[in-house]
Amino acid sequence: MDNQTNLNCGVYTLTHLESGAVYVGGSSHVPTRNFSHLYKLARGRHENSTIQALYDASPSGNSAFECAMIECCNRDDLVEREQFWIDALKPYASEVGRLVGIVGSGTDCPY
């Protein structure tokens, strides 16, 4: 399946609806990764302190965020496509701080 596009593998955004702040990430299994983001946020243990602070300040909890798959791709192209979307969306230009994920981290992720 290395040369085929897996519909769960790709680049996603995690958007804080109140501020418009965007986190861009890539994962070999986006639905599980999005669940992991929301699970960690709810427990105050997210790796990204800016996203955690937005979550903590929001009275609406998980519903303050929208998870969206923006591109499906095969795992071999994941790092390249994640970088493309980071460059295109420029989440690091956000006034609330750097929200971009570490490029390439999704390929090493077990989910």
PDB file of C-alpha atoms in Angstrom:
ATOM      1  CA  MET A   1       0.000   0.000   0.000  1.00  0.00           C
ATOM      2  CA  ASP A   2       3.065   2.280   0.015  1.00  0.00           C
ATOM      3  CA  ASN A   3       2.329   3.575  -3.491  1.00  0.00           C
ATOM      4  CA  GLN A   4      -1.387   4.057  -2.946  1.00  0.00           C
ATOM      5  CA  THR A   5      -3.144   6.912  -1.227  1.00  0.00           C
ATOM      6  CA  ASN A   6      -4.596   5.863   2.113  1.00  0.00           C
ATOM      7  CA  LEU A   7      -7.721   7.908   2.858  1.00  0.00           C
ATOM      8  CA  ASN A   8      -6.696   8.212   6.525  1.00  0.00           C
ATOM      9  CA  CYS A   9      -3.149   9.396   5.779  1.00  0.00           C
ATOM     10  CA  GLY A  10      -2.565  13.049   5.057  1.00  0.00           C
ATOM     11  CA  VAL A  11      -2.329  16.627   6.199  1.00  0.00           C
ATOM     12  CA  TYR A  12      -4.863  18.167   8.557  1.00  0.00           C
ATOM     13  CA  THR A  13      -5.662  21.392  10.330  1.00  0.00           C
ATOM     14  CA  LEU A  14      -6.776  21.918  13.887  1.00  0.00           C
ATOM     15  CA  THR A  15      -8.446  25.338  13.953  1.00  0.00           C
ATOM     16  CA  HIS A  16      -9.373  27.303  17.054  1.00  0.00           C
ATOM     17  CA  LEU A  17     -12.725  28.720  15.939  1.00  0.00           C
ATOM     18  CA  GLU A  18     -12.752  31.729  18.267  1.00  0.00           C
ATOM     19  CA  SER A  19      -9.342  33.098  17.234  1.00  0.00           C
ATOM     20  CA  GLY A  20      -8.843  31.530  13.810  1.00  0.00           C
ATOM     21  CA  ALA A  21      -5.479  30.138  14.929  1.00  0.00           C
ATOM     22  CA  VAL A  22      -4.487  27.112  12.862  1.00  0.00           C
ATOM     23  CA  TYR A  23      -2.275  24.127  13.659  1.00  0.00           C
ATOM     24  CA  VAL A  24      -1.072  22.181  10.607  1.00  0.00           C
ATOM     25  CA  GLY A  25      -0.017  18.582  11.030  1.00  0.00           C
ATOM     26  CA  GLY A  26       0.453  15.359   9.152  1.00  0.00           C
ATOM     27  CA  SER A  27      -0.300  11.815  10.200  1.00  0.00           C
ATOM     28  CA  SER A  28      -0.513   8.331   8.807  1.00  0.00           C
ATOM     29  CA  HIS A  29      -3.955   8.119  10.480  1.00  0.00           C
ATOM     30  CA  VAL A  30      -5.563  11.553  10.768  1.00  0.00           C
ATOM     31  CA  PRO A  31      -8.772  10.526  12.604  1.00  0.00           C
ATOM     32  CA  THR A  32      -6.767   8.950  15.423  1.00  0.00           C
ATOM     33  CA  ARG A  33      -4.362  11.890  15.545  1.00  0.00           C
ATOM     34  CA  ASN A  34      -7.224  14.381  15.819  1.00  0.00           C
ATOM     35  CA  PHE A  35      -8.734  12.355  18.666  1.00  0.00           C
ATOM     36  CA  SER A  36      -5.308  12.397  20.339  1.00  0.00           C
ATOM     37  CA  HIS A  37      -5.125  16.209  20.066  1.00  0.00           C
ATOM     38  CA  LEU A  38      -8.548  16.661  21.673  1.00  0.00           C
ATOM     39  CA  TYR A  39      -7.870  14.031  24.344  1.00  0.00           C
ATOM     40  CA  LYS A  40      -4.611  15.714  25.391  1.00  0.00           C
ATOM     41  CA  LEU A  41      -6.185  19.171  25.340  1.00  0.00           C
ATOM     42  CA  ALA A  42      -9.026  18.048  27.605  1.00  0.00           C
ATOM     43  CA  ARG A  43      -6.484  16.705  30.090  1.00  0.00           C
ATOM     44  CA  GLY A  44      -4.201  19.752  29.937  1.00  0.00           C
ATOM     45  CA  ARG A  45      -1.337  17.756  28.404  1.00  0.00           C
ATOM     46  CA  HIS A  46      -1.013  18.985  24.814  1.00  0.00           C
ATOM     47  CA  GLU A  47       2.560  19.377  23.532  1.00  0.00           C
ATOM     48  CA  ASN A  48       1.789  22.761  21.973  1.00  0.00           C
ATOM     49  CA  SER A  49       1.495  25.288  24.804  1.00  0.00           C
ATOM     50  CA  THR A  50      -0.233  27.886  22.595  1.00  0.00           C
ATOM     51  CA  ILE A  51      -3.023  25.513  21.603  1.00  0.00           C
ATOM     52  CA  GLN A  52      -3.342  24.346  25.200  1.00  0.00           C
ATOM     53  CA  ALA A  53      -3.686  27.949  26.396  1.00  0.00           C
ATOM     54  CA  LEU A  54      -6.412  28.616  23.797  1.00  0.00           C
ATOM     55  CA  TYR A  55      -8.235  25.492  24.917  1.00  0.00           C
ATOM     56  CA  ASP A  56      -7.927  26.388  28.590  1.00  0.00           C
ATOM     57  CA  ALA A  57      -9.258  29.913  27.980  1.00  0.00           C
ATOM     58  CA  SER A  58     -12.253  28.696  25.990  1.00  0.00           C
ATOM     59  CA  PRO A  59     -15.485  27.875  27.803  1.00  0.00           C
ATOM     60  CA  SER A  60     -16.535  25.539  24.976  1.00  0.00           C
ATOM     61  CA  GLY A  61     -13.735  22.968  25.337  1.00  0.00           C
ATOM     62  CA  ASN A  62     -13.342  20.570  22.409  1.00  0.00           C
ATOM     63  CA  SER A  63     -16.087  22.323  20.432  1.00  0.00           C
ATOM     64  CA  ALA A  64     -13.788  25.372  20.267  1.00  0.00           C
ATOM     65  CA  PHE A  65     -11.709  23.427  17.728  1.00  0.00           C
ATOM     66  CA  GLU A  66     -12.425  22.101  14.268  1.00  0.00           C
ATOM     67  CA  CYS A  67     -10.382  19.233  12.852  1.00  0.00           C
ATOM     68  CA  ALA A  68     -10.247  18.951   9.063  1.00  0.00           C
ATOM     69  CA  MET A  69      -8.362  16.779   6.600  1.00  0.00           C
ATOM     70  CA  ILE A  70      -7.002  19.116   3.935  1.00  0.00           C
ATOM     71  CA  GLU A  71      -5.173  16.576   1.784  1.00  0.00           C
ATOM     72  CA  CYS A  72      -4.956  12.807   1.561  1.00  0.00           C
ATOM     73  CA  CYS A  73      -1.600  11.470   0.437  1.00  0.00           C
ATOM     74  CA  ASN A  74       0.519   8.375   0.669  1.00  0.00           C
ATOM     75  CA  ARG A  75       2.890   8.063   3.585  1.00  0.00           C
ATOM     76  CA  ASP A  76       5.957   8.526   1.371  1.00  0.00           C
ATOM     77  CA  ASP A  77       4.778  12.050   0.452  1.00  0.00           C
ATOM     78  CA  LEU A  78       3.532  13.074   3.896  1.00  0.00           C
ATOM     79  CA  VAL A  79       6.450  15.284   4.974  1.00  0.00           C
ATOM     80  CA  GLU A  80       6.546  17.090   1.613  1.00  0.00           C
ATOM     81  CA  ARG A  81       2.777  17.711   1.587  1.00  0.00           C
ATOM     82  CA  GLU A  82       2.758  18.863   5.209  1.00  0.00           C
ATOM     83  CA  GLN A  83       5.478  21.398   4.395  1.00  0.00           C
ATOM     84  CA  PHE A  84       3.509  22.549   1.339  1.00  0.00           C
ATOM     85  CA  TRP A  85       0.466  23.322   3.507  1.00  0.00           C
ATOM     86  CA  ILE A  86       2.525  24.985   6.219  1.00  0.00           C
ATOM     87  CA  ASP A  87       4.023  27.268   3.566  1.00  0.00           C
ATOM     88  CA  ALA A  88       0.606  27.885   1.981  1.00  0.00           C
ATOM     89  CA  LEU A  89      -1.378  28.547   5.166  1.00  0.00           C
ATOM     90  CA  LYS A  90       1.407  30.236   7.129  1.00  0.00           C
ATOM     91  CA  PRO A  91       0.049  29.253  10.557  1.00  0.00           C
ATOM     92  CA  TYR A  92       3.201  30.709  12.126  1.00  0.00           C
ATOM     93  CA  ALA A  93       2.008  34.185  11.103  1.00  0.00           C
ATOM     94  CA  SER A  94      -0.853  33.963  13.594  1.00  0.00           C
ATOM     95  CA  GLU A  95      -1.080  36.731  16.187  1.00  0.00           C
ATOM     96  CA  VAL A  96      -1.648  34.152  18.921  1.00  0.00           C
ATOM     97  CA  GLY A  97       1.688  32.469  18.416  1.00  0.00           C
ATOM     98  CA  ARG A  98       3.394  29.700  16.543  1.00  0.00           C
ATOM     99  CA  LEU A  99       0.920  26.880  16.030  1.00  0.00           C
ATOM    100  CA  VAL A 100       2.606  24.935  13.280  1.00  0.00           C
ATOM    101  CA  GLY A 101       3.443  21.309  13.956  1.00  0.00           C
ATOM    102  CA  ILE A 102       6.966  19.983  13.588  1.00  0.00           C
ATOM    103  CA  VAL A 103       7.351  19.002   9.954  1.00  0.00           C
ATOM    104  CA  GLY A 104       7.843  15.291   9.576  1.00  0.00           C
ATOM    105  CA  SER A 105       6.620  14.397  13.030  1.00  0.00           C
ATOM    106  CA  GLY A 106       3.543  12.654  11.616  1.00  0.00           C
ATOM    107  CA  THR A 107       5.566  10.045   9.775  1.00  0.00           C
ATOM    108  CA  ASP A 108       7.088   8.807  13.007  1.00  0.00           C
ATOM    109  CA  CYS A 109       3.790   8.903  14.821  1.00  0.00           C
ATOM    110  CA  PRO A 110       2.202   5.527  15.582  1.00  0.00           C
ATOM    111  CA  TYR A 111      -1.209   6.892  14.560  1.00  0.00           C
TER     112      TYR A 111
END
